[in-house]
PDB file of C-alpha atoms in Angstrom:
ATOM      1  CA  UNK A   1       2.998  -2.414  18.550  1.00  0.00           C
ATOM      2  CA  UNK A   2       2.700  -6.026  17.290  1.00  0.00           C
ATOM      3  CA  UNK A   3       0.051  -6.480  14.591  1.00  0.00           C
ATOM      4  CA  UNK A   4      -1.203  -9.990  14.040  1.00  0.00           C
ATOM      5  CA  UNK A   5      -2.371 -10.660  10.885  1.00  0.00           C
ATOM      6  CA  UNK A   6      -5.410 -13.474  10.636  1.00  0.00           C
ATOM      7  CA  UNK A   7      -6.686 -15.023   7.357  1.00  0.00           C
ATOM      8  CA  UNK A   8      -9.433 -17.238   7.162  1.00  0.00           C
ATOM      9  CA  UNK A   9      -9.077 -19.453   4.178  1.00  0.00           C
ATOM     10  CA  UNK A  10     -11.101 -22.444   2.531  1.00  0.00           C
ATOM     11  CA  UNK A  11      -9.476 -23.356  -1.382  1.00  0.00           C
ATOM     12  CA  UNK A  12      -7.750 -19.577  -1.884  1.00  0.00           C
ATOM     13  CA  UNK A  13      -4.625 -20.988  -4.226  1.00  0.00           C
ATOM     14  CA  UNK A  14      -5.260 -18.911  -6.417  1.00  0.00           C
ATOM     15  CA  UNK A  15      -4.951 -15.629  -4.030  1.00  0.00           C
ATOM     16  CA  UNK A  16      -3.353 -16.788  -0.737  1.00  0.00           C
ATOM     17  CA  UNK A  17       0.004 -16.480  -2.057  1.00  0.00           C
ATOM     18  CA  UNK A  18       0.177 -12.749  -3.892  1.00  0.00           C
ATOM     19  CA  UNK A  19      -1.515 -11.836  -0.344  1.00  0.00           C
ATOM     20  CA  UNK A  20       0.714 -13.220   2.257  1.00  0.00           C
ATOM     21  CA  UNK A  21       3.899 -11.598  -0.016  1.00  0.00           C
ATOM     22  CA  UNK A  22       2.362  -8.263   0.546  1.00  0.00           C
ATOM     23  CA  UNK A  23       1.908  -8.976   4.273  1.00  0.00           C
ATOM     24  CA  UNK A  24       5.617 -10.234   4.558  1.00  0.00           C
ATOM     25  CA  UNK A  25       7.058  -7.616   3.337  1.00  0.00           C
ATOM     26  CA  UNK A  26       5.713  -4.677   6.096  1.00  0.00           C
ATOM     27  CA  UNK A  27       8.044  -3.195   8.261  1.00  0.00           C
ATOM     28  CA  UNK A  28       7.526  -4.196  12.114  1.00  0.00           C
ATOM     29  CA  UNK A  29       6.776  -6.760  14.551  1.00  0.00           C
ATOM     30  CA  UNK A  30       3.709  -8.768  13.019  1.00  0.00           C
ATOM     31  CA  UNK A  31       2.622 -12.649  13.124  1.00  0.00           C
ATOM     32  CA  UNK A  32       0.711 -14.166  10.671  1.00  0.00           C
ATOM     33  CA  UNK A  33      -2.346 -17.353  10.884  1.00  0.00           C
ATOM     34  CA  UNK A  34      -3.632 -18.351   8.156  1.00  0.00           C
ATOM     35  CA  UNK A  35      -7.089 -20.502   9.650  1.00  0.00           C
ATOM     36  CA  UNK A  36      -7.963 -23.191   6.992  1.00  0.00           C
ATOM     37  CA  UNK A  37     -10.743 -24.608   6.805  1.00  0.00           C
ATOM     38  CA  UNK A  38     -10.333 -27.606   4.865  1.00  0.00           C
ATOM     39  CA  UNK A  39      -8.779 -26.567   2.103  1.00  0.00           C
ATOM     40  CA  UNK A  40      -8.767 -29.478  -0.501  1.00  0.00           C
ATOM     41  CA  UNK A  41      -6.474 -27.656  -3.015  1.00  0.00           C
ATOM     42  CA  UNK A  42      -2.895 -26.095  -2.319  1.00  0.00           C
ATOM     43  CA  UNK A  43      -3.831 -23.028  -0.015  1.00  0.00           C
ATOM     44  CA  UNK A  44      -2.408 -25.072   2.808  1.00  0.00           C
ATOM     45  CA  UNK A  45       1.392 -25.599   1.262  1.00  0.00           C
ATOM     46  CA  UNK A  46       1.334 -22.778  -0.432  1.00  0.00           C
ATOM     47  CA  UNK A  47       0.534 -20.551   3.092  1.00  0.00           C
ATOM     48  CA  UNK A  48       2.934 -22.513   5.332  1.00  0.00           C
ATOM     49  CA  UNK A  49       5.791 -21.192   3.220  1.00  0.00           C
ATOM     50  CA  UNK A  50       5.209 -17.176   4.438  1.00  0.00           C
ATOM     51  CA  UNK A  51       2.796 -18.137   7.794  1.00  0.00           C
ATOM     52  CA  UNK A  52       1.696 -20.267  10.500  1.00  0.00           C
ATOM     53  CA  UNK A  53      -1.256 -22.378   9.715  1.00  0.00           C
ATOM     54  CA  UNK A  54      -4.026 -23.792  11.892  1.00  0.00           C
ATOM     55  CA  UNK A  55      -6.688 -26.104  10.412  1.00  0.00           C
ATOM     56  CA  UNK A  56     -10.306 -25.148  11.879  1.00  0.00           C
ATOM     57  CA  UNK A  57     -13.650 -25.720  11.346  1.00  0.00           C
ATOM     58  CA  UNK A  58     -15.450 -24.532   8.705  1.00  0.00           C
ATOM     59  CA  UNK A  59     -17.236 -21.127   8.778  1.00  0.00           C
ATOM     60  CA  UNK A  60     -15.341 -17.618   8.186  1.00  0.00           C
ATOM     61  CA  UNK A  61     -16.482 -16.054  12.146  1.00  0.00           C
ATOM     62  CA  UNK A  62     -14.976 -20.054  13.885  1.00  0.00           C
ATOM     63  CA  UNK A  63     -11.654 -19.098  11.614  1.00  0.00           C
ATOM     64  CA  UNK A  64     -11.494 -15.603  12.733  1.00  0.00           C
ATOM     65  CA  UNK A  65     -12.248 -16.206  16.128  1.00  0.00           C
ATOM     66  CA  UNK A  66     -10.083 -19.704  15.995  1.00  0.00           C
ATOM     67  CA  UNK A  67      -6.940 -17.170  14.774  1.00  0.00           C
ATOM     68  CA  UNK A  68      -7.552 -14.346  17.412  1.00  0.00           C
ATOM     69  CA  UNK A  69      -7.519 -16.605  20.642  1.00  0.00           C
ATOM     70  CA  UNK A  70      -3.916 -17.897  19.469  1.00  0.00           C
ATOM     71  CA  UNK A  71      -2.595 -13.785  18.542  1.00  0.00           C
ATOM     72  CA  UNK A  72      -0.142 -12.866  20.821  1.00  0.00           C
ATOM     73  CA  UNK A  73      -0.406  -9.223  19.000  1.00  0.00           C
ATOM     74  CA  UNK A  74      -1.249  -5.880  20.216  1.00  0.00           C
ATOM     75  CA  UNK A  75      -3.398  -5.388  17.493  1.00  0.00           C
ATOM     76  CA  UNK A  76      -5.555  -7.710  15.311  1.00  0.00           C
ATOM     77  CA  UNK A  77      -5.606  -7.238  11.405  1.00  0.00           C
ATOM     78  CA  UNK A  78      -8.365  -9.847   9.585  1.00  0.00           C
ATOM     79  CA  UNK A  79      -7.853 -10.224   5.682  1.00  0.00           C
ATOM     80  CA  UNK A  80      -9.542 -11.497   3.249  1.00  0.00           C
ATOM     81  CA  UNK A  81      -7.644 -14.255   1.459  1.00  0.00           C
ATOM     82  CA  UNK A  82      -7.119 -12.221  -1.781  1.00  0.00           C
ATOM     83  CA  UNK A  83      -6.629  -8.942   0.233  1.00  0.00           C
ATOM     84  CA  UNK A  84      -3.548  -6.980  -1.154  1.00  0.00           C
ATOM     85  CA  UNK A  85      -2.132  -4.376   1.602  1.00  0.00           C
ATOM     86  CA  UNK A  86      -0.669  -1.525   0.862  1.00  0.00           C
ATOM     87  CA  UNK A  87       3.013  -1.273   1.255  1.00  0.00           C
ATOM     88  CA  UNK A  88       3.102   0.985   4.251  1.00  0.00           C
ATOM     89  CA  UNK A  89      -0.163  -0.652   5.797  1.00  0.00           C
ATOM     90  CA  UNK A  90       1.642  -1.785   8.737  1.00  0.00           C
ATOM     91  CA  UNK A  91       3.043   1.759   9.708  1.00  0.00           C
ATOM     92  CA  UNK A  92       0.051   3.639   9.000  1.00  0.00           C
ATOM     93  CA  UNK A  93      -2.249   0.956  11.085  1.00  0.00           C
ATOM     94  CA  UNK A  94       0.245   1.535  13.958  1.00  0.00           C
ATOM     95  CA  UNK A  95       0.291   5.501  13.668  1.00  0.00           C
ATOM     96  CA  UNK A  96      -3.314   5.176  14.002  1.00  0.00           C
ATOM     97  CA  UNK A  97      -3.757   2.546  16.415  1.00  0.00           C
ATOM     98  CA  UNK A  98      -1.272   5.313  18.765  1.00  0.00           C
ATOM     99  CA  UNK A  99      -4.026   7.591  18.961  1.00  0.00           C
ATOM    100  CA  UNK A 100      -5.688   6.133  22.070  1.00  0.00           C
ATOM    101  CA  UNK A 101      -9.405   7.394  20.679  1.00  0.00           C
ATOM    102  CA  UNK A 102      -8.486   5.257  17.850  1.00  0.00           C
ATOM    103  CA  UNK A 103     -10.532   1.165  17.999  1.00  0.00           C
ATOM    104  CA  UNK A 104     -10.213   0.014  14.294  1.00  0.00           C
ATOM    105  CA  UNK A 105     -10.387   1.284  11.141  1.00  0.00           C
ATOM    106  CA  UNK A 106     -10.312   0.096   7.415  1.00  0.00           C
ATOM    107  CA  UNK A 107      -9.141   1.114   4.578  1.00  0.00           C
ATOM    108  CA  UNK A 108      -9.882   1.899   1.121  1.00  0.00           C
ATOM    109  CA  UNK A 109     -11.360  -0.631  -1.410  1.00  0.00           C
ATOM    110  CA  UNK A 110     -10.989  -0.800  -4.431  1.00  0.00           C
ATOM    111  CA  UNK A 111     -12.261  -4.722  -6.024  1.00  0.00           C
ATOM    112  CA  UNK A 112      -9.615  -5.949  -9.494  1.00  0.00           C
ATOM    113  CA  UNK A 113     -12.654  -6.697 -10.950  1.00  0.00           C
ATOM    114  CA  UNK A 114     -14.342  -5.809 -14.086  1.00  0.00           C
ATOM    115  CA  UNK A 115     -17.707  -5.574 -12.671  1.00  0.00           C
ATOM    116  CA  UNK A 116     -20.469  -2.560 -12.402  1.00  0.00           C
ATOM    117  CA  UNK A 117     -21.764  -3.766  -9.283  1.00  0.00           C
ATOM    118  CA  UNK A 118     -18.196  -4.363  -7.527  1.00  0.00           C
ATOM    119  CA  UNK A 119     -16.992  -0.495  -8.679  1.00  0.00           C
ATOM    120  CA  UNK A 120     -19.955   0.844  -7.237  1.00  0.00           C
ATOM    121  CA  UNK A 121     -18.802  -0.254  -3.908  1.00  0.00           C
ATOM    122  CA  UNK A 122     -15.455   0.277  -4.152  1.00  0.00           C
ATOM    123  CA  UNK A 123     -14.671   3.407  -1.970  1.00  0.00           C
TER     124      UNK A 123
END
C-alpha cells in the first residue's frame, strides 16, 4: 500500500526539516507534499530537498485538501509540520490499514514541551 504523506506548512524552518528526515527514512512506497502557504522564511528550500512542494492558499483545511486531490496514494497520512514519526510508522500504518474494518487511526502523543497544560494532553 502506498502512503502519501501531506504537510501543511506556513514559516515551519525551524521543524520542517527534523520532520521530513523521519518521514524519508520509512520503509515502503510513500510520496510526500509539503502544501505551503506562503512561507516567507526557509520552509520552502529547506522542504524541496526531501519532498514535493505545492504553494496554496492560506488556511491549514485548503492545504490539506490542496495536498490530497494531487495523492496518488492508497492511503493518506496528514502531519503536522513538527510531527516526528516513529521509525516503523509506515509498517505499522500499513498492517493496520490491511484490516479492512480498519478507516484511520492515530497514534500516540506525546508534545517536547515543558508545559503542564501540553502533558496533560499528551496520551
Amino acid at each position: 500500500m502506498k502512503i502519501s504523506v501531506i504537510i501543511p506548512t506556513l514559516n515551519e524552518e525551524f521543524h520542517i526539516e527534523k520532520t521530513l528526515q523521519r518521514v524519508t527514512r520509512q520503509e515502503g512506497d510513500y510520496e510526500v507534499y509539503v502544501v505551503d502557504g506562503g512561507s516567507i522564511d526557509n520552509t520552502v528550500a529547506i522542504a524541496k530537498k526531501y519532498a514535493c512542494v505545492i504553494n496554496s492558499q492560506l488556511g491549514r483545511a485548503i492545504q490539506m485538501n490542496t495536498g490530497a486531490k494531487l495523492c496518488t496514494g492508497d492511503i493518506l497520512l496528514f502531519l503536522h509540520a513538527d510531527t516526528l514519526l516513529p521509525d516503523n510508522a509506515f509498517c505499522e500504518i500499513r498492517k493496520r490499514m490491511s484490516d479492512t474494518t480498519v478507516a484511520g487511526g492515530s497514534f500516540y502523543i506525546a508534545f517536547d514541551a515543558d508545559n503542564f497544560i501540553l502533558r496533560g494532553v499528551s496520551f
